PDB file of C-alpha atoms in Angstrom:
ATOM      1  CA  SER A   1       0.022   0.080  -0.060  1.00  0.00           C
ATOM      2  CA  LYS A   2       1.462   3.290  -1.049  1.00  0.00           C
ATOM      3  CA  MET A   3       1.117   6.867  -2.289  1.00  0.00           C
ATOM      4  CA  SER A   4       0.487   7.626  -5.884  1.00  0.00           C
ATOM      5  CA  ASP A   5       4.232   8.263  -7.467  1.00  0.00           C
ATOM      6  CA  ASN A   6       3.811  11.989  -8.885  1.00  0.00           C
ATOM      7  CA  ASP A   7       7.469  12.118 -10.392  1.00  0.00           C
ATOM      8  CA  GLY A   8       7.582  13.964 -13.361  1.00  0.00           C
ATOM      9  CA  SER A   9       4.192  15.456 -13.230  1.00  0.00           C
ATOM     10  CA  MET A  10       3.154  18.738 -13.199  1.00  0.00           C
ATOM     11  CA  GLN A  11       0.043  20.241 -10.368  1.00  0.00           C
ATOM     12  CA  MET A  12      -1.500  23.308 -11.796  1.00  0.00           C
ATOM     13  CA  SER A  13      -1.509  26.359  -9.554  1.00  0.00           C
ATOM     14  CA  PHE A  14      -4.701  28.157  -8.735  1.00  0.00           C
ATOM     15  CA  SER A  15      -4.696  31.805  -7.643  1.00  0.00           C
ATOM     16  CA  GLU A  16      -6.220  33.649  -4.904  1.00  0.00           C
ATOM     17  CA  GLY A  17      -9.826  33.164  -4.926  1.00  0.00           C
ATOM     18  CA  ASP A  18     -10.079  29.908  -6.869  1.00  0.00           C
ATOM     19  CA  SER A  19     -11.845  26.730  -5.390  1.00  0.00           C
ATOM     20  CA  GLY A  20      -9.133  24.742  -6.094  1.00  0.00           C
ATOM     21  CA  SER A  21      -6.220  24.384  -3.740  1.00  0.00           C
ATOM     22  CA  SER A  22      -2.600  23.092  -4.798  1.00  0.00           C
ATOM     23  CA  SER A  23      -0.113  20.910  -3.455  1.00  0.00           C
ATOM     24  CA  SER A  24       3.377  19.989  -3.606  1.00  0.00           C
ATOM     25  CA  GLY A  25       2.925  16.143  -4.128  1.00  0.00           C
ATOM     26  CA  THR A  26       5.691  15.697  -1.882  1.00  0.00           C
ATOM     27  CA  GLU A  27       3.687  14.940   1.538  1.00  0.00           C
ATOM     28  CA  GLY A  28       2.429  11.266   1.964  1.00  0.00           C
ATOM     29  CA  SER A  29       1.440   8.401   4.590  1.00  0.00           C
ATOM     30  CA  ALA A  30       4.718   5.710   4.520  1.00  0.00           C
ATOM     31  CA  ALA A  31       4.164   2.896   2.097  1.00  0.00           C
ATOM     32  CA  VAL A  32       3.598  -0.344   3.960  1.00  0.00           C
ATOM     33  CA  LEU A  33       4.087  -4.063   2.731  1.00  0.00           C
ATOM     34  CA  TYR A  34       1.375  -6.468   3.994  1.00  0.00           C
ATOM     35  CA  ARG A  35       1.246 -10.328   3.784  1.00  0.00           C
ATOM     36  CA  THR A  36      -1.711 -12.244   3.301  1.00  0.00           C
ATOM     37  CA  ASN A  37      -2.990 -16.095   2.639  1.00  0.00           C
ATOM     38  CA  LEU A  38      -3.350 -16.883  -1.203  1.00  0.00           C
ATOM     39  CA  ASP A  39      -7.349 -16.243  -0.494  1.00  0.00           C
ATOM     40  CA  GLY A  40      -7.172 -12.666   0.759  1.00  0.00           C
ATOM     41  CA  THR A  41      -7.728 -13.196   3.963  1.00  0.00           C
ATOM     42  CA  GLY A  42      -5.197 -12.977   7.156  1.00  0.00           C
ATOM     43  CA  ARG A  43      -4.050  -9.548   5.990  1.00  0.00           C
ATOM     44  CA  GLU A  44      -1.476  -8.346   8.308  1.00  0.00           C
ATOM     45  CA  ALA A  45       1.605  -5.413   7.965  1.00  0.00           C
ATOM     46  CA  VAL A  46       4.852  -6.872   7.745  1.00  0.00           C
ATOM     47  CA  HIS A  47       6.790  -3.714   7.072  1.00  0.00           C
ATOM     48  CA  THR A  48       6.796   0.390   6.870  1.00  0.00           C
ATOM     49  CA  PHE A  49       8.944   2.205   5.023  1.00  0.00           C
ATOM     50  CA  ASP A  50      10.261   5.676   5.792  1.00  0.00           C
ATOM     51  CA  PRO A  51       7.491   8.424   5.388  1.00  0.00           C
ATOM     52  CA  SER A  52       9.654  10.913   3.920  1.00  0.00           C
ATOM     53  CA  LEU A  53      10.572   8.640   0.756  1.00  0.00           C
ATOM     54  CA  SER A  54       8.426   7.657  -2.001  1.00  0.00           C
ATOM     55  CA  LEU A  55       8.301   4.004  -3.622  1.00  0.00           C
ATOM     56  CA  GLU A  56       8.022   3.517  -7.308  1.00  0.00           C
ATOM     57  CA  ASP A  57       5.585   0.896  -8.668  1.00  0.00           C
ATOM     58  CA  LEU A  58       7.749  -1.816  -9.725  1.00  0.00           C
ATOM     59  CA  VAL A  59       8.849  -4.466  -7.317  1.00  0.00           C
ATOM     60  CA  LEU A  60      11.755  -6.843  -8.254  1.00  0.00           C
ATOM     61  CA  GLY A  61      12.263  -9.987  -5.795  1.00  0.00           C
ATOM     62  CA  ASP A  62      14.510 -13.150  -5.664  1.00  0.00           C
ATOM     63  CA  GLU A  63      14.556 -16.016  -2.516  1.00  0.00           C
ATOM     64  CA  SER A  64      15.935 -13.558  -0.046  1.00  0.00           C
ATOM     65  CA  GLY A  65      13.680 -10.525  -0.283  1.00  0.00           C
ATOM     66  CA  ILE A  66      12.108  -7.875  -2.401  1.00  0.00           C
ATOM     67  CA  TYR A  67      14.028  -4.744  -4.124  1.00  0.00           C
ATOM     68  CA  VAL A  68      12.251  -1.505  -4.381  1.00  0.00           C
ATOM     69  CA  VAL A  69      13.199   1.924  -5.638  1.00  0.00           C
ATOM     70  CA  THR A  70      13.374   4.968  -2.916  1.00  0.00           C
ATOM     71  CA  LYS A  71      13.422   8.122  -3.531  1.00  0.00           C
ATOM     72  CA  LYS A  72      12.686  11.762  -2.193  1.00  0.00           C
ATOM     73  CA  LEU A  73      10.572  14.049  -4.001  1.00  0.00           C
ATOM     74  CA  THR A  74      10.978  17.495  -4.735  1.00  0.00           C
ATOM     75  CA  ALA A  75       8.405  20.096  -5.550  1.00  0.00           C
ATOM     76  CA  GLU A  76       9.886  23.030  -7.745  1.00  0.00           C
ATOM     77  CA  GLN A  77       7.397  26.352  -8.440  1.00  0.00           C
ATOM     78  CA  GLY A  78       7.214  27.447 -12.221  1.00  0.00           C
ATOM     79  CA  ASN A  79       4.827  30.011 -14.105  1.00  0.00           C
ATOM     80  CA  GLU A  80       2.378  27.448 -15.041  1.00  0.00           C
ATOM     81  CA  GLY A  81       2.569  25.055 -12.021  1.00  0.00           C
ATOM     82  CA  THR A  82       4.217  23.166  -9.655  1.00  0.00           C
ATOM     83  CA  TYR A  83       6.778  20.268 -10.873  1.00  0.00           C
ATOM     84  CA  ILE A  84       7.296  17.196  -9.099  1.00  0.00           C
ATOM     85  CA  ASN A  85      10.731  15.959  -9.636  1.00  0.00           C
ATOM     86  CA  SER A  86      12.703  13.194  -7.696  1.00  0.00           C
ATOM     87  CA  ALA A  87      16.185  12.976  -6.252  1.00  0.00           C
ATOM     88  CA  GLN A  88      18.405  10.241  -4.215  1.00  0.00           C
ATOM     89  CA  ARG A  89      16.695   7.627  -6.179  1.00  0.00           C
ATOM     90  CA  LYS A  90      18.066   3.916  -4.590  1.00  0.00           C
ATOM     91  CA  LEU A  91      17.497   0.151  -5.373  1.00  0.00           C
ATOM     92  CA  VAL A  92      16.918  -1.058  -1.932  1.00  0.00           C
ATOM     93  CA  HIS A  93      16.873  -4.692  -0.584  1.00  0.00           C
ATOM     94  CA  LEU A  94      14.414  -5.576   2.050  1.00  0.00           C
ATOM     95  CA  ASP A  95      15.299  -8.992   4.047  1.00  0.00           C
ATOM     96  CA  LEU A  96      11.700 -10.518   4.626  1.00  0.00           C
ATOM     97  CA  ALA A  97      12.869 -12.669   7.220  1.00  0.00           C
ATOM     98  CA  THR A  98      14.615  -9.935   9.248  1.00  0.00           C
ATOM     99  CA  GLY A  99      12.897  -6.748   8.136  1.00  0.00           C
ATOM    100  CA  LYS A 100      16.014  -4.931   7.278  1.00  0.00           C
ATOM    101  CA  GLU A 101      16.508  -2.772   4.280  1.00  0.00           C
ATOM    102  CA  GLN A 102      19.908  -2.325   2.876  1.00  0.00           C
ATOM    103  CA  GLU A 103      21.060  -0.128  -0.056  1.00  0.00           C
ATOM    104  CA  VAL A 104      22.086  -1.701  -3.342  1.00  0.00           C
ATOM    105  CA  CYS A 105      22.881   0.875  -5.796  1.00  0.00           C
ATOM    106  CA  SER A 106      22.203   4.859  -6.464  1.00  0.00           C
ATOM    107  CA  LEU A 107      20.042   5.237  -9.485  1.00  0.00           C
ATOM    108  CA  ASP A 108      21.053   8.654 -10.073  1.00  0.00           C
ATOM    109  CA  PHE A 109      23.258   8.683 -12.879  1.00  0.00           C
ATOM    110  CA  ASP A 110      25.358  11.010 -14.767  1.00  0.00           C
ATOM    111  CA  GLY A 111      24.034  12.772 -17.812  1.00  0.00           C
ATOM    112  CA  PHE A 112      20.617  13.993 -18.825  1.00  0.00           C
ATOM    113  CA  ILE A 113      18.398  11.218 -19.258  1.00  0.00           C
ATOM    114  CA  SER A 114      15.767  10.496 -16.510  1.00  0.00           C
ATOM    115  CA  TRP A 115      15.729   6.464 -16.323  1.00  0.00           C
ATOM    116  CA  ARG A 116      13.233   4.042 -14.725  1.00  0.00           C
ATOM    117  CA  LEU A 117      13.616   0.512 -14.053  1.00  0.00           C
ATOM    118  CA  VAL A 118      11.461  -1.580 -16.066  1.00  0.00           C
ATOM    119  CA  ASP A 119      12.831  -5.342 -15.529  1.00  0.00           C
ATOM    120  CA  CYS A 120      15.801  -7.574 -14.463  1.00  0.00           C
ATOM    121  CA  TYR A 121      17.581 -10.754 -15.184  1.00  0.00           C
ATOM    122  CA  ASP A 122      20.298 -12.202 -13.387  1.00  0.00           C
ATOM    123  CA  ARG A 123      21.558  -9.762 -11.268  1.00  0.00           C
ATOM    124  CA  THR A 124      21.362  -6.956 -14.321  1.00  0.00           C
ATOM    125  CA  LEU A 125      18.828  -4.221 -14.232  1.00  0.00           C
ATOM    126  CA  VAL A 126      17.130  -2.900 -17.501  1.00  0.00           C
ATOM    127  CA  LEU A 127      16.498   0.747 -17.343  1.00  0.00           C
ATOM    128  CA  GLN A 128      14.126   2.715 -19.970  1.00  0.00           C
ATOM    129  CA  GLY A 129      14.665   6.677 -20.693  1.00  0.00           C
ATOM    130  CA  THR A 130      14.004   9.439 -22.987  1.00  0.00           C
ATOM    131  CA  ASP A 131      17.019  10.718 -24.798  1.00  0.00           C
ATOM    132  CA  TYR A 132      16.396  14.213 -26.098  1.00  0.00           C
ATOM    133  CA  GLY A 133      19.911  15.415 -26.703  1.00  0.00           C
ATOM    134  CA  ARG A 134      20.379  17.984 -23.843  1.00  0.00           C
ATOM    135  CA  GLU A 135      18.934  18.697 -20.503  1.00  0.00           C
ATOM    136  CA  VAL A 136      15.415  20.045 -20.903  1.00  0.00           C
ATOM    137  CA  SER A 137      13.533  22.310 -18.659  1.00  0.00           C
ATOM    138  CA  ASN A 138      10.550  21.477 -17.119  1.00  0.00           C
ATOM    139  CA  GLU A 139       8.759  24.345 -19.172  1.00  0.00           C
ATOM    140  CA  GLU A 140       9.325  22.655 -22.258  1.00  0.00           C
ATOM    141  CA  LEU A 141       8.615  18.858 -20.909  1.00  0.00           C
ATOM    142  CA  PHE A 142       5.078  20.389 -20.127  1.00  0.00           C
ATOM    143  CA  SER A 143       4.416  22.933 -23.332  1.00  0.00           C
ATOM    144  CA  ASP A 144       1.954  21.940 -25.617  1.00  0.00           C
ATOM    145  CA  ASP A 145       3.955  23.827 -28.242  1.00  0.00           C
ATOM    146  CA  ALA A 146       7.453  22.881 -27.919  1.00  0.00           C
ATOM    147  CA  TYR A 147       6.863  19.211 -26.258  1.00  0.00           C
ATOM    148  CA  LYS A 148       5.960  17.795 -29.784  1.00  0.00           C
ATOM    149  CA  ASP A 149       9.065  18.755 -31.771  1.00  0.00           C
ATOM    150  CA  LEU A 150      11.333  18.172 -28.605  1.00  0.00           C
ATOM    151  CA  TYR A 151       9.719  14.400 -28.947  1.00  0.00           C
ATOM    152  CA  GLU A 152      10.179  13.745 -32.376  1.00  0.00           C
ATOM    153  CA  ASN A 153      13.430  14.430 -32.186  1.00  0.00           C
ATOM    154  CA  SER A 154      14.421  12.483 -29.382  1.00  0.00           C
ATOM    155  CA  GLN A 155      15.160   8.506 -28.825  1.00  0.00           C
ATOM    156  CA  THR A 156      13.800   5.639 -26.571  1.00  0.00           C
ATOM    157  CA  VAL A 157      17.141   4.100 -24.875  1.00  0.00           C
ATOM    158  CA  PHE A 158      17.013   0.917 -23.130  1.00  0.00           C
ATOM    159  CA  ALA A 159      20.427   0.248 -20.630  1.00  0.00           C
ATOM    160  CA  THR A 160      21.505  -2.281 -18.667  1.00  0.00           C
ATOM    161  CA  VAL A 161      23.178  -2.038 -15.058  1.00  0.00           C
ATOM    162  CA  ALA A 162      24.952  -4.970 -13.976  1.00  0.00           C
ATOM    163  CA  LEU A 163      24.997  -4.911  -9.840  1.00  0.00           C
ATOM    164  CA  ASP A 164      28.164  -6.069  -9.531  1.00  0.00           C
ATOM    165  CA  SER A 165      29.745  -3.639 -11.921  1.00  0.00           C
ATOM    166  CA  SER A 166      27.460  -0.724 -11.096  1.00  0.00           C
ATOM    167  CA  GLY A 167      28.252   0.480 -14.506  1.00  0.00           C
ATOM    168  CA  LEU A 168      25.420   1.747 -16.874  1.00  0.00           C
ATOM    169  CA  GLU A 169      25.468   0.795 -20.502  1.00  0.00           C
ATOM    170  CA  ILE A 170      23.434   2.105 -23.461  1.00  0.00           C
ATOM    171  CA  ARG A 171      22.180  -0.754 -25.132  1.00  0.00           C
ATOM    172  CA  TYR A 172      19.196  -0.217 -27.527  1.00  0.00           C
ATOM    173  CA  ARG A 173      17.701   3.140 -29.311  1.00  0.00           C
ATOM    174  CA  GLN A 174      14.624   3.900 -30.858  1.00  0.00           C
ATOM    175  CA  ASP A 175      13.890   7.091 -33.036  1.00  0.00           C
ATOM    176  CA  ASN A 176      10.499   8.800 -31.409  1.00  0.00           C
ATOM    177  CA  LYS A 177       9.884  10.598 -34.829  1.00  0.00           C
ATOM    178  CA  ASP A 178       8.708   7.164 -35.926  1.00  0.00           C
ATOM    179  CA  ARG A 179       5.831   4.624 -34.722  1.00  0.00           C
ATOM    180  CA  ASN A 180       8.021   2.649 -32.773  1.00  0.00           C
ATOM    181  CA  TYR A 181       7.304   0.262 -29.912  1.00  0.00           C
ATOM    182  CA  ALA A 182       9.041  -1.492 -27.632  1.00  0.00           C
ATOM    183  CA  GLN A 183       8.200  -4.392 -24.540  1.00  0.00           C
ATOM    184  CA  VAL A 184      11.220  -5.882 -22.164  1.00  0.00           C
ATOM    185  CA  GLU A 185      10.622  -9.177 -20.270  1.00  0.00           C
ATOM    186  CA  GLY A 186      13.906 -10.306 -18.757  1.00  0.00           C
ATOM    187  CA  ASN A 187      16.848 -10.280 -20.933  1.00  0.00           C
ATOM    188  CA  MET A 188      14.633  -9.776 -24.032  1.00  0.00           C
ATOM    189  CA  LEU A 189      13.436  -6.845 -25.596  1.00  0.00           C
ATOM    190  CA  TYR A 190      10.665  -6.807 -28.402  1.00  0.00           C
ATOM    191  CA  ALA A 191      10.549  -4.030 -30.694  1.00  0.00           C
ATOM    192  CA  SER A 192       8.015  -3.168 -33.398  1.00  0.00           C
ATOM    193  CA  ASN A 193       9.482  -0.560 -35.880  1.00  0.00           C
ATOM    194  CA  ALA A 194       7.914   2.077 -38.552  1.00  0.00           C
ATOM    195  CA  ASP A 195       9.034  -0.328 -41.323  1.00  0.00           C
ATOM    196  CA  GLY A 196       6.564  -3.235 -40.338  1.00  0.00           C
ATOM    197  CA  SER A 197       9.415  -5.235 -38.686  1.00  0.00           C
ATOM    198  CA  VAL A 198       9.077  -6.929 -34.986  1.00  0.00           C
ATOM    199  CA  THR A 199      12.582  -7.403 -33.996  1.00  0.00           C
ATOM    200  CA  SER A 200      14.103  -9.593 -30.703  1.00  0.00           C
ATOM    201  CA  TYR A 201      16.775  -8.127 -29.047  1.00  0.00           C
ATOM    202  CA  ASP A 202      19.194 -10.302 -26.396  1.00  0.00           C
ATOM    203  CA  PHE A 203      20.765  -7.907 -23.362  1.00  0.00           C
ATOM    204  CA  ARG A 204      22.920 -11.109 -22.712  1.00  0.00           C
ATOM    205  CA  THR A 205      24.559 -11.614 -26.068  1.00  0.00           C
ATOM    206  CA  GLY A 206      23.635  -8.670 -28.024  1.00  0.00           C
ATOM    207  CA  GLU A 207      22.046 -10.723 -30.754  1.00  0.00           C
ATOM    208  CA  GLU A 208      19.398  -8.883 -32.416  1.00  0.00           C
ATOM    209  CA  ARG A 209      17.299 -10.816 -35.060  1.00  0.00           C
ATOM    210  CA  GLU A 210      13.889  -9.980 -37.121  1.00  0.00           C
ATOM    211  CA  LEU A 211      11.095 -12.164 -35.936  1.00  0.00           C
ATOM    212  CA  CYS A 212       8.801 -11.184 -38.790  1.00  0.00           C
ATOM    213  CA  ARG A 213       7.286  -8.241 -41.101  1.00  0.00           C
ATOM    214  CA  ARG A 214       3.808  -6.835 -41.208  1.00  0.00           C
ATOM    215  CA  GLU A 215       1.874  -4.179 -43.071  1.00  0.00           C
ATOM    216  CA  ASP A 216       2.986  -1.130 -39.973  1.00  0.00           C
ATOM    217  CA  SER A 217       4.396  -0.959 -36.791  1.00  0.00           C
ATOM    218  CA  SER A 218       2.313  -2.423 -33.996  1.00  0.00           C
ATOM    219  CA  TYR A 219       1.646  -1.831 -30.297  1.00  0.00           C
ATOM    220  CA  ILE A 220       3.349  -4.290 -28.180  1.00  0.00           C
ATOM    221  CA  TYR A 221       1.441  -5.038 -25.099  1.00  0.00           C
ATOM    222  CA  CYS A 222       3.284  -7.773 -23.213  1.00  0.00           C
ATOM    223  CA  LYS A 223       4.682 -11.504 -23.965  1.00  0.00           C
ATOM    224  CA  ILE A 224       2.619 -14.454 -23.102  1.00  0.00           C
ATOM    225  CA  GLY A 225       4.370 -17.703 -23.107  1.00  0.00           C
ATOM    226  CA  ASN A 226       6.151 -17.863 -26.410  1.00  0.00           C
ATOM    227  CA  LYS A 227       4.243 -14.968 -28.164  1.00  0.00           C
ATOM    228  CA  ILE A 228       4.495 -11.217 -28.379  1.00  0.00           C
ATOM    229  CA  CYS A 229       0.721  -9.805 -27.554  1.00  0.00           C
ATOM    230  CA  CYS A 230       0.227  -6.742 -29.925  1.00  0.00           C
ATOM    231  CA  ASP A 231      -2.732  -4.895 -31.299  1.00  0.00           C
ATOM    232  CA  SER A 232      -4.478  -6.218 -34.681  1.00  0.00           C
ATOM    233  CA  LEU A 233      -4.195  -4.832 -37.545  1.00  0.00           C
ATOM    234  CA  SER A 234      -7.795  -4.892 -38.452  1.00  0.00           C
ATOM    235  CA  GLY A 235      -8.108  -1.942 -36.160  1.00  0.00           C
ATOM    236  CA  ASP A 236     -10.805  -3.380 -33.690  1.00  0.00           C
ATOM    237  CA  ASP A 237     -10.170  -4.570 -29.942  1.00  0.00           C
ATOM    238  CA  THR A 238      -8.876  -7.919 -30.627  1.00  0.00           C
ATOM    239  CA  PHE A 239      -5.263  -8.709 -30.498  1.00  0.00           C
ATOM    240  CA  ASP A 240      -2.435 -10.561 -32.809  1.00  0.00           C
ATOM    241  CA  TYR A 241       0.016 -12.951 -31.576  1.00  0.00           C
ATOM    242  CA  ILE A 242       3.630 -13.383 -33.175  1.00  0.00           C
ATOM    243  CA  ASP A 243       5.237 -16.756 -32.126  1.00  0.00           C
ATOM    244  CA  ILE A 244       8.977 -15.702 -31.071  1.00  0.00           C
ATOM    245  CA  ASP A 245      10.477 -18.581 -32.021  1.00  0.00           C
ATOM    246  CA  THR A 246       9.122 -19.082 -36.018  1.00  0.00           C
ATOM    247  CA  GLY A 247       7.819 -15.268 -36.284  1.00  0.00           C
ATOM    248  CA  GLU A 248       4.420 -16.828 -37.040  1.00  0.00           C
ATOM    249  CA  ILE A 249       1.472 -14.636 -36.688  1.00  0.00           C
ATOM    250  CA  SER A 250      -2.097 -15.614 -35.383  1.00  0.00           C
ATOM    251  CA  HIS A 251      -5.313 -13.721 -34.566  1.00  0.00           C
ATOM    252  CA  SER A 252      -7.811 -14.055 -31.485  1.00  0.00           C
ATOM    253  CA  SER A 253     -11.361 -12.624 -31.843  1.00  0.00           C
ATOM    254  CA  LEU A 254     -11.288 -12.853 -27.912  1.00  0.00           C
ATOM    255  CA  VAL A 255     -12.667  -9.209 -26.125  1.00  0.00           C
ATOM    256  CA  ASN A 256     -14.423  -8.096 -23.201  1.00  0.00           C
ATOM    257  CA  GLN A 257     -17.725 -10.067 -23.246  1.00  0.00           C
ATOM    258  CA  SER A 258     -19.652  -6.923 -22.134  1.00  0.00           C
ATOM    259  CA  LEU A 259     -18.591  -4.169 -24.411  1.00  0.00           C
ATOM    260  CA  GLY A 260     -16.332  -5.510 -26.806  1.00  0.00           C
ATOM    261  CA  TRP A 261     -13.270  -3.680 -25.585  1.00  0.00           C
ATOM    262  CA  SER A 262      -9.906  -5.459 -25.354  1.00  0.00           C
ATOM    263  CA  LEU A 263      -8.935  -7.547 -22.794  1.00  0.00           C
ATOM    264  CA  ASP A 264      -7.214  -6.531 -19.726  1.00  0.00           C
ATOM    265  CA  PHE A 265      -4.140  -8.774 -19.145  1.00  0.00           C
ATOM    266  CA  ARG A 266      -3.078  -8.435 -15.370  1.00  0.00           C
ATOM    267  CA  ALA A 267      -0.818 -11.528 -14.891  1.00  0.00           C
ATOM    268  CA  VAL A 268       0.788 -14.050 -17.260  1.00  0.00           C
ATOM    269  CA  LEU A 269       1.185 -17.707 -15.522  1.00  0.00           C
ATOM    270  CA  ASP A 270       3.171 -20.859 -16.527  1.00  0.00           C
ATOM    271  CA  SER A 271       0.446 -22.228 -18.786  1.00  0.00           C
ATOM    272  CA  GLU A 272      -2.820 -19.615 -17.999  1.00  0.00           C
ATOM    273  CA  VAL A 273      -3.553 -15.932 -17.932  1.00  0.00           C
ATOM    274  CA  LEU A 274      -5.350 -13.971 -15.783  1.00  0.00           C
ATOM    275  CA  ALA A 275      -7.450 -11.205 -17.187  1.00  0.00           C
ATOM    276  CA  ILE A 276     -10.273  -8.988 -16.737  1.00  0.00           C
ATOM    277  CA  TYR A 277     -12.870 -10.266 -19.384  1.00  0.00           C
ATOM    278  CA  ASP A 278     -16.446  -8.865 -18.181  1.00  0.00           C
ATOM    279  CA  TYR A 279     -17.842  -5.917 -16.812  1.00  0.00           C
ATOM    280  CA  GLU A 280     -21.111  -4.577 -14.762  1.00  0.00           C
ATOM    281  CA  TYR A 281     -21.572  -1.149 -16.038  1.00  0.00           C
ATOM    282  CA  ILE A 282     -24.259   1.833 -16.186  1.00  0.00           C
ATOM    283  CA  ASN A 283     -24.888   2.681 -19.540  1.00  0.00           C
ATOM    284  CA  ASN A 284     -24.843   6.873 -19.326  1.00  0.00           C
ATOM    285  CA  GLY A 285     -26.717   7.375 -22.576  1.00  0.00           C
ATOM    286  CA  ASP A 286     -24.469   9.457 -23.884  1.00  0.00           C
ATOM    287  CA  GLY A 287     -21.887   6.834 -25.138  1.00  0.00           C
ATOM    288  CA  SER A 288     -20.030   6.436 -21.720  1.00  0.00           C
ATOM    289  CA  TYR A 289     -20.242   4.055 -19.441  1.00  0.00           C
ATOM    290  CA  GLU A 290     -19.638   3.728 -15.284  1.00  0.00           C
ATOM    291  CA  ILE A 291     -17.738   0.659 -14.576  1.00  0.00           C
ATOM    292  CA  THR A 292     -19.130  -1.024 -11.542  1.00  0.00           C
ATOM    293  CA  ARG A 293     -17.454  -4.430 -11.100  1.00  0.00           C
ATOM    294  CA  TYR A 294     -14.486  -5.688 -13.069  1.00  0.00           C
ATOM    295  CA  GLN A 295     -15.036  -9.395 -13.599  1.00  0.00           C
ATOM    296  CA  TYR A 296     -11.345 -11.356 -13.411  1.00  0.00           C
ATOM    297  CA  GLY A 297     -11.058 -14.732 -14.839  1.00  0.00           C
ATOM    298  CA  LEU A 298      -8.565 -17.307 -15.669  1.00  0.00           C
ATOM    299  CA  ILE A 299      -8.235 -18.686 -19.054  1.00  0.00           C
ATOM    300  CA  SER A 300      -5.220 -21.346 -20.487  1.00  0.00           C
ATOM    301  CA  GLN A 301      -2.941 -19.698 -22.843  1.00  0.00           C
ATOM    302  CA  GLU A 302      -4.003 -22.262 -25.706  1.00  0.00           C
ATOM    303  CA  ASP A 303      -7.597 -21.114 -25.988  1.00  0.00           C
ATOM    304  CA  LEU A 304      -6.526 -17.759 -25.318  1.00  0.00           C
ATOM    305  CA  PHE A 305      -4.347 -17.819 -28.504  1.00  0.00           C
ATOM    306  CA  ALA A 306      -7.087 -19.769 -30.536  1.00  0.00           C
ATOM    307  CA  GLY A 307     -10.018 -17.503 -29.608  1.00  0.00           C
ATOM    308  CA  ASN A 308     -12.058 -19.728 -27.465  1.00  0.00           C
ATOM    309  CA  PRO A 309     -13.843 -18.128 -24.457  1.00  0.00           C
ATOM    310  CA  ASN A 310     -13.178 -20.697 -22.078  1.00  0.00           C
ATOM    311  CA  PHE A 311     -12.422 -18.606 -19.118  1.00  0.00           C
ATOM    312  CA  ARG A 312     -12.746 -19.838 -15.028  1.00  0.00           C
ATOM    313  CA  LYS A 313     -14.706 -17.151 -13.458  1.00  0.00           C
ATOM    314  CA  ILE A 314     -13.207 -15.745 -10.023  1.00  0.00           C
ATOM    315  CA  ASN A 315     -15.954 -15.250  -7.172  1.00  0.00           C
ATOM    316  CA  MET A 316     -15.272 -11.238  -7.087  1.00  0.00           C
ATOM    317  CA  ILE A 317     -16.469  -9.337  -3.618  1.00  0.00           C
ATOM    318  CA  GLY A 318     -15.933  -6.160  -5.060  1.00  0.00           C
ATOM    319  CA  ARG A 319     -15.225  -3.955  -7.473  1.00  0.00           C
ATOM    320  CA  GLY A 320     -12.118  -5.325  -8.328  1.00  0.00           C
ATOM    321  CA  GLU A 321      -9.638  -2.824 -10.173  1.00  0.00           C
TER     322      GLU A 321
END
């Protein structure tokens, strides 16, 4: 349980007499780690983090405990609002047996690229950032006029940090002027490029290979089993799947059963996928809907890829967001 991570955001300022109020976004209650039984019962707090620190969303783990990114949020007042940034970013290990926190390494690196942790493999971190070619101001990042040109002349970059050497190494770049998308899982990066090619890149070996070619670049959502899930070239809310071994492309017609929207995947298991596959909702009559319950279910990867709606319903006791 933790406060939202407002790092990199801007909060609007209000002048005297406005009904709104402004907040620096740097205060908040302490993040707490809880343990529960597998059915959600027996919830108990097992560790409370320093309330002066903010935790990022990604949590890593091994047999000894979990790893989180901690940081201090700062507030800078600008002409348009208050800019929330961070400092003293650290990777911290929490030993679940002793409750002891220990700093693993700093995540503040030289240069002007703001990095975020996206995954890991072995004892190596994988980071993603945007390289604008120079240091940019908060005002530029939040300017409707300047940011489009700024972003189109930037690159999305991926880097690795080996914990035993602590050095950051840039490994892969994509120009942001074109429609390029990438997804990291462990030591592998899967990229969809503007020329229609879909490639894989191995951080361990540096090997890059083309998996297949499509009519256009496609947004990559995740990897499920040995397939990459991406948007369908038909332009609807269904998914296509690319086999990472053969490059074969298959299509699944499965969508949310109530409204026909895309399935929302929440976890990938060895042979199944946890998904939100149905809603309970209120039709507002103006083309919008109020979702009152998210229905979770498990489906085998085989049925998912084949388009068979064999969801194993999970009994929901609340809204289930």
